[in-house]
Amino acid sequence: MPSVEEELARRLATGEEVVLATVVKLDGEPPSQAGAKLLMSRHAPLAGTLGCSEFDSAALADSASIAESASPQLRTYRHDLGSIEVYLEPYAAAPTLLVFAATPVGRALVRWAEEVGFRPVLVEKLSDLPPPTAGELYVVHTNHDAEDLVGALEAVLPRDPRFIGLVGSRRHTGHHLEVLRARGVSEEVIGRIQSPVGLDIGARTAQEIALSILAGLVAVRRRAQGGWKSTNG
């Protein structure tokens, strides 16, 4: 059976939002011990225990508000035999970055995305598209010549991505947007598709382009402005 720490690492790797509860102090002789841990989602325990069902239930009842606050907090839980002080630490769901196509830009995005807080997933064909997960979704298609590009966009648009971008100038990507229009995709949705994609840093190489894209994704995530490339390119 995996340890709480191993389960925490696994859950974070899949982009899940969790709360970790750790006993930091005991008063009296409660059925617990210092260092006991319980890993929880908002609605269910996932691994470990604080020592008894009463303590676990009390922590679970607090887990949703702790996750919502996004700040660690201390709680005291009482038992007939004594009480425990518990440190509850929220781990936010990592935003998923779907990178379509294993181009040089795509591979650079996958290599670096985790370093700036995204969970990268490389999708080379539509059959590789993973099921929806918790957390925000960002999408970048890196091959404007891909035959299944429109199909890829149609597959991810119902997931309401926070950001969606196409690498390439509008003269390379505009016809894909026209196909979406012809298939009934609304102008509001099409207007959210960024193309070209990336901040205007004068990028030329694949690595520089990937850097400009990641900088733009960070700007979107942090609700900053950023100077996007012109759509007239």
mmCIF file of C-alpha atoms in Angstrom:
data_model
loop_
_atom_site.group_PDB
_atom_site.id
_atom_site.type_symbol
_atom_site.label_atom_id
_atom_site.label_comp_id
_atom_site.label_asym_id
_atom_site.label_seq_id
_atom_site.Cartn_x
_atom_site.Cartn_y
_atom_site.Cartn_z
ATOM 1 C CA MET A 1 0.000 0.000 0.000
ATOM 2 C CA PRO A 2 1.468 3.416 -0.946
ATOM 3 C CA SER A 3 2.347 5.850 1.810
ATOM 4 C CA VAL A 4 0.445 9.111 2.248
ATOM 5 C CA GLU A 5 3.409 10.963 0.754
ATOM 6 C CA GLU A 6 3.471 8.671 -2.289
ATOM 7 C CA GLU A 7 -0.267 9.065 -2.766
ATOM 8 C CA LEU A 8 0.091 12.840 -2.454
ATOM 9 C CA ALA A 9 2.763 12.853 -5.176
ATOM 10 C CA ARG A 10 0.597 10.663 -7.403
ATOM 11 C CA ARG A 11 -2.473 12.843 -6.965
ATOM 12 C CA LEU A 12 -0.535 16.035 -7.670
ATOM 13 C CA ALA A 13 0.985 14.446 -10.771
ATOM 14 C CA THR A 14 -2.523 13.889 -12.122
ATOM 15 C CA GLY A 15 -3.517 17.478 -11.399
ATOM 16 C CA GLU A 16 -5.898 16.785 -8.515
ATOM 17 C CA GLU A 17 -6.807 19.246 -5.780
ATOM 18 C CA VAL A 18 -6.150 17.732 -2.327
ATOM 19 C CA VAL A 19 -5.776 18.720 1.326
ATOM 20 C CA LEU A 20 -3.131 17.150 3.578
ATOM 21 C CA ALA A 21 -3.841 17.032 7.330
ATOM 22 C CA THR A 22 -0.931 16.429 9.746
ATOM 23 C CA VAL A 23 -1.092 16.077 13.527
ATOM 24 C CA VAL A 24 1.351 18.574 15.038
ATOM 25 C CA LYS A 25 0.384 18.547 18.731
ATOM 26 C CA LEU A 26 -1.421 16.300 21.236
ATOM 27 C CA ASP A 27 -3.137 17.198 24.510
ATOM 28 C CA GLY A 28 -4.022 14.357 26.873
ATOM 29 C CA GLU A 29 -4.009 10.835 25.484
ATOM 30 C CA PRO A 30 -6.039 10.990 22.276
ATOM 31 C CA PRO A 31 -6.047 7.983 19.887
ATOM 32 C CA SER A 32 -3.473 9.582 17.634
ATOM 33 C CA GLN A 33 0.210 10.406 17.394
ATOM 34 C CA ALA A 34 2.303 13.333 16.265
ATOM 35 C CA GLY A 35 3.010 13.169 12.554
ATOM 36 C CA ALA A 36 -0.120 11.170 11.678
ATOM 37 C CA LYS A 37 -1.411 12.208 8.246
ATOM 38 C CA LEU A 38 -4.659 12.108 6.305
ATOM 39 C CA LEU A 39 -4.877 12.989 2.620
ATOM 40 C CA MET A 40 -8.283 14.225 1.471
ATOM 41 C CA SER A 41 -10.156 15.640 -1.470
ATOM 42 C CA ARG A 42 -13.008 18.072 -0.813
ATOM 43 C CA HIS A 43 -15.409 15.198 -0.284
ATOM 44 C CA ALA A 44 -13.507 12.011 0.524
ATOM 45 C CA PRO A 45 -10.465 10.666 2.361
ATOM 46 C CA LEU A 46 -7.813 9.261 0.057
ATOM 47 C CA ALA A 47 -5.074 7.845 2.258
ATOM 48 C CA GLY A 48 -3.887 7.685 5.867
ATOM 49 C CA THR A 49 -5.629 8.495 9.138
ATOM 50 C CA LEU A 50 -5.359 10.938 12.026
ATOM 51 C CA GLY A 51 -5.840 8.052 14.419
ATOM 52 C CA CYS A 52 -9.587 7.495 14.670
ATOM 53 C CA SER A 53 -12.765 7.951 12.658
ATOM 54 C CA GLU A 54 -13.845 10.961 14.744
ATOM 55 C CA PHE A 55 -10.689 12.901 13.924
ATOM 56 C CA ASP A 56 -10.813 11.844 10.258
ATOM 57 C CA SER A 57 -14.450 12.933 9.940
ATOM 58 C CA ALA A 58 -13.740 16.287 11.569
ATOM 59 C CA ALA A 59 -10.851 16.974 9.200
ATOM 60 C CA LEU A 60 -12.883 15.896 6.205
ATOM 61 C CA ALA A 61 -15.660 18.279 7.226
ATOM 62 C CA ASP A 62 -13.110 21.117 7.100
ATOM 63 C CA SER A 63 -11.401 20.049 3.869
ATOM 64 C CA ALA A 64 -13.719 21.892 1.453
ATOM 65 C CA SER A 65 -13.322 25.258 3.194
ATOM 66 C CA ILE A 66 -9.554 24.760 3.472
ATOM 67 C CA ALA A 67 -9.307 23.999 -0.243
ATOM 68 C CA GLU A 68 -11.466 27.020 -1.031
ATOM 69 C CA SER A 69 -9.327 29.335 1.097
ATOM 70 C CA ALA A 70 -6.112 28.124 -0.601
ATOM 71 C CA SER A 71 -4.293 28.836 2.678
ATOM 72 C CA PRO A 72 -2.974 26.370 5.290
ATOM 73 C CA GLN A 73 -4.727 26.516 8.633
ATOM 74 C CA LEU A 74 -4.594 24.963 12.107
ATOM 75 C CA ARG A 75 -7.568 23.149 13.595
ATOM 76 C CA THR A 76 -8.131 21.522 16.992
ATOM 77 C CA TYR A 77 -10.152 18.309 17.139
ATOM 78 C CA ARG A 78 -11.359 16.921 20.460
ATOM 79 C CA HIS A 79 -11.959 13.399 21.750
ATOM 80 C CA ASP A 80 -13.014 12.057 25.139
ATOM 81 C CA LEU A 81 -9.388 11.035 25.747
ATOM 82 C CA GLY A 82 -7.783 14.272 24.587
ATOM 83 C CA SER A 83 -7.374 16.610 21.632
ATOM 84 C CA ILE A 84 -5.084 17.050 18.644
ATOM 85 C CA GLU A 85 -3.896 20.111 16.792
ATOM 86 C CA VAL A 86 -3.850 19.528 13.044
ATOM 87 C CA TYR A 87 -2.138 21.457 10.259
ATOM 88 C CA LEU A 88 -4.314 21.399 7.133
ATOM 89 C CA GLU A 89 -2.468 22.247 3.938
ATOM 90 C CA PRO A 90 -4.274 22.691 0.600
ATOM 91 C CA TYR A 91 -2.677 21.718 -2.689
ATOM 92 C CA ALA A 92 -4.429 23.363 -5.617
ATOM 93 C CA ALA A 93 -5.141 21.377 -8.745
ATOM 94 C CA ALA A 94 -2.388 22.040 -11.264
ATOM 95 C CA PRO A 95 -3.703 23.471 -14.532
ATOM 96 C CA THR A 96 -3.419 21.014 -17.405
ATOM 97 C CA LEU A 97 -1.639 22.078 -20.576
ATOM 98 C CA LEU A 98 -2.683 19.992 -23.577
ATOM 99 C CA VAL A 99 0.015 20.280 -26.230
ATOM 100 C CA PHE A 100 -1.057 18.982 -29.612
ATOM 101 C CA ALA A 101 1.663 17.624 -31.944
ATOM 102 C CA ALA A 102 5.236 16.599 -31.121
ATOM 103 C CA THR A 103 6.799 19.463 -33.063
ATOM 104 C CA PRO A 104 9.999 21.093 -31.805
ATOM 105 C CA VAL A 105 7.839 23.803 -30.214
ATOM 106 C CA GLY A 106 5.518 21.192 -28.724
ATOM 107 C CA ARG A 107 8.365 19.175 -27.234
ATOM 108 C CA ALA A 108 9.910 22.303 -25.707
ATOM 109 C CA LEU A 109 6.543 23.234 -24.164
ATOM 110 C CA VAL A 110 6.208 19.790 -22.609
ATOM 111 C CA ARG A 111 9.759 19.934 -21.222
ATOM 112 C CA TRP A 112 9.343 23.311 -19.552
ATOM 113 C CA ALA A 113 5.656 23.568 -18.653
ATOM 114 C CA GLU A 114 5.956 21.782 -15.320
ATOM 115 C CA GLU A 115 8.655 24.210 -14.231
ATOM 116 C CA VAL A 116 6.115 27.053 -14.302
ATOM 117 C CA GLY A 117 3.254 25.169 -12.671
ATOM 118 C CA PHE A 118 1.433 23.415 -15.506
ATOM 119 C CA ARG A 119 0.795 19.698 -15.924
ATOM 120 C CA PRO A 120 1.764 19.043 -19.560
ATOM 121 C CA VAL A 121 0.113 16.349 -21.661
ATOM 122 C CA LEU A 122 1.363 15.700 -25.199
ATOM 123 C CA VAL A 123 -1.344 14.658 -27.658
ATOM 124 C CA GLU A 124 -0.101 13.361 -30.994
ATOM 125 C CA LYS A 125 -3.450 12.051 -32.264
ATOM 126 C CA LEU A 126 -7.036 12.449 -31.113
ATOM 127 C CA SER A 127 -7.138 8.926 -29.734
ATOM 128 C CA ASP A 128 -4.456 10.068 -27.242
ATOM 129 C CA LEU A 129 -6.711 12.794 -25.816
ATOM 130 C CA PRO A 130 -7.075 12.115 -22.074
ATOM 131 C CA PRO A 131 -10.407 12.372 -20.262
ATOM 132 C CA PRO A 132 -11.258 15.684 -18.559
ATOM 133 C CA THR A 133 -9.641 16.273 -15.155
ATOM 134 C CA ALA A 134 -10.095 18.685 -12.289
ATOM 135 C CA GLY A 135 -8.454 22.068 -12.617
ATOM 136 C CA GLU A 136 -8.126 24.600 -15.366
ATOM 137 C CA LEU A 137 -7.368 23.550 -18.937
ATOM 138 C CA TYR A 138 -4.992 25.308 -21.343
ATOM 139 C CA VAL A 139 -4.597 24.129 -24.943
ATOM 140 C CA VAL A 140 -1.916 24.875 -27.530
ATOM 141 C CA HIS A 141 -1.865 23.261 -30.981
ATOM 142 C CA THR A 142 1.642 23.479 -32.406
ATOM 143 C CA ASN A 143 1.110 22.160 -35.965
ATOM 144 C CA HIS A 144 -1.071 24.348 -38.178
ATOM 145 C CA ASP A 145 -0.718 21.780 -41.006
ATOM 146 C CA ALA A 146 -2.165 18.893 -38.982
ATOM 147 C CA GLU A 147 -5.003 17.160 -40.828
ATOM 148 C CA ASP A 148 -6.980 16.657 -37.634
ATOM 149 C CA LEU A 149 -6.505 20.188 -36.263
ATOM 150 C CA VAL A 150 -10.173 21.156 -36.580
ATOM 151 C CA GLY A 151 -11.198 17.845 -35.015
ATOM 152 C CA ALA A 152 -8.812 18.503 -32.130
ATOM 153 C CA LEU A 153 -10.364 21.926 -31.534
ATOM 154 C CA GLU A 154 -13.878 20.493 -31.663
ATOM 155 C CA ALA A 155 -12.854 17.860 -29.120
ATOM 156 C CA VAL A 156 -11.480 20.340 -26.559
ATOM 157 C CA LEU A 157 -13.842 23.304 -26.933
ATOM 158 C CA PRO A 158 -16.657 21.603 -24.951
ATOM 159 C CA ARG A 159 -14.213 21.353 -22.027
ATOM 160 C CA ASP A 160 -14.251 25.173 -21.791
ATOM 161 C CA PRO A 161 -10.475 25.696 -21.768
ATOM 162 C CA ARG A 162 -9.195 28.773 -19.988
ATOM 163 C CA PHE A 163 -6.921 29.353 -22.977
ATOM 164 C CA ILE A 164 -6.621 27.918 -26.469
ATOM 165 C CA GLY A 165 -3.981 28.913 -28.994
ATOM 166 C CA LEU A 166 -2.745 27.932 -32.445
ATOM 167 C CA VAL A 167 0.902 28.289 -33.407
ATOM 168 C CA GLY A 168 1.248 30.144 -36.685
ATOM 169 C CA SER A 169 0.072 33.367 -38.275
ATOM 170 C CA ARG A 170 -3.541 33.912 -39.309
ATOM 171 C CA ARG A 171 -2.659 33.209 -42.927
ATOM 172 C CA HIS A 172 -1.741 29.691 -41.807
ATOM 173 C CA THR A 173 -4.519 29.159 -39.270
ATOM 174 C CA GLY A 174 -7.382 31.339 -40.512
ATOM 175 C CA HIS A 175 -8.879 28.663 -42.758
ATOM 176 C CA HIS A 176 -9.199 26.333 -39.743
ATOM 177 C CA LEU A 177 -11.237 28.990 -37.963
ATOM 178 C CA GLU A 178 -13.442 29.331 -41.044
ATOM 179 C CA VAL A 179 -14.157 25.601 -40.928
ATOM 180 C CA LEU A 180 -15.203 25.962 -37.296
ATOM 181 C CA ARG A 181 -17.561 28.788 -38.278
ATOM 182 C CA ALA A 182 -19.038 26.661 -41.036
ATOM 183 C CA ARG A 183 -19.659 23.917 -38.469
ATOM 184 C CA GLY A 184 -21.617 26.241 -36.241
ATOM 185 C CA VAL A 185 -19.033 27.267 -33.637
ATOM 186 C CA SER A 186 -20.017 30.674 -32.276
ATOM 187 C CA GLU A 187 -18.019 33.829 -32.883
ATOM 188 C CA GLU A 188 -17.624 34.241 -29.118
ATOM 189 C CA VAL A 189 -15.834 30.900 -28.906
ATOM 190 C CA ILE A 190 -13.763 31.476 -32.043
ATOM 191 C CA GLY A 191 -12.784 34.888 -30.717
ATOM 192 C CA ARG A 192 -11.155 33.211 -27.711
ATOM 193 C CA ILE A 193 -8.753 31.261 -29.922
ATOM 194 C CA GLN A 194 -5.383 33.017 -29.877
ATOM 195 C CA SER A 195 -3.459 32.883 -33.165
ATOM 196 C CA PRO A 196 -0.637 33.594 -33.459
ATOM 197 C CA VAL A 197 0.175 32.538 -29.929
ATOM 198 C CA GLY A 198 2.901 33.787 -27.599
ATOM 199 C CA LEU A 199 4.124 37.073 -26.253
ATOM 200 C CA ASP A 200 5.964 39.371 -28.639
ATOM 201 C CA ILE A 201 9.578 38.818 -27.602
ATOM 202 C CA GLY A 202 11.014 38.524 -31.110
ATOM 203 C CA ALA A 203 11.143 34.731 -30.867
ATOM 204 C CA ARG A 204 12.625 32.874 -33.831
ATOM 205 C CA THR A 205 13.783 29.427 -32.741
ATOM 206 C CA ALA A 206 11.464 26.673 -31.567
ATOM 207 C CA GLN A 207 12.734 27.099 -28.017
ATOM 208 C CA GLU A 208 12.210 30.856 -28.103
ATOM 209 C CA ILE A 209 8.687 30.396 -29.453
ATOM 210 C CA ALA A 210 7.915 27.887 -26.698
ATOM 211 C CA LEU A 211 9.248 30.371 -24.140
ATOM 212 C CA SER A 212 7.018 33.129 -25.527
ATOM 213 C CA ILE A 213 3.989 30.810 -25.361
ATOM 214 C CA LEU A 214 4.677 29.760 -21.780
ATOM 215 C CA ALA A 215 5.135 33.388 -20.774
ATOM 216 C CA GLY A 216 1.733 34.119 -22.287
ATOM 217 C CA LEU A 217 0.120 31.210 -20.449
ATOM 218 C CA VAL A 218 1.550 32.457 -17.156
ATOM 219 C CA ALA A 219 0.148 35.923 -17.944
ATOM 220 C CA VAL A 220 -3.303 34.423 -18.558
ATOM 221 C CA ARG A 221 -3.146 32.310 -15.422
ATOM 222 C CA ARG A 222 -2.081 35.275 -13.271
ATOM 223 C CA ARG A 223 -4.518 37.631 -15.009
ATOM 224 C CA ALA A 224 -1.754 39.905 -16.256
ATOM 225 C CA GLN A 225 -1.832 41.747 -19.571
ATOM 226 C CA GLY A 226 1.204 40.605 -21.528
ATOM 227 C CA GLY A 227 1.988 41.833 -25.027
ATOM 228 C CA TRP A 228 0.559 39.225 -27.413
ATOM 229 C CA LYS A 229 1.717 38.860 -30.991
ATOM 230 C CA SER A 230 -0.344 40.709 -33.548
ATOM 231 C CA THR A 231 -3.130 38.789 -35.309
ATOM 232 C CA ASN A 232 -2.093 40.538 -38.512
ATOM 233 C CA GLY A 233 1.063 38.460 -38.811
#
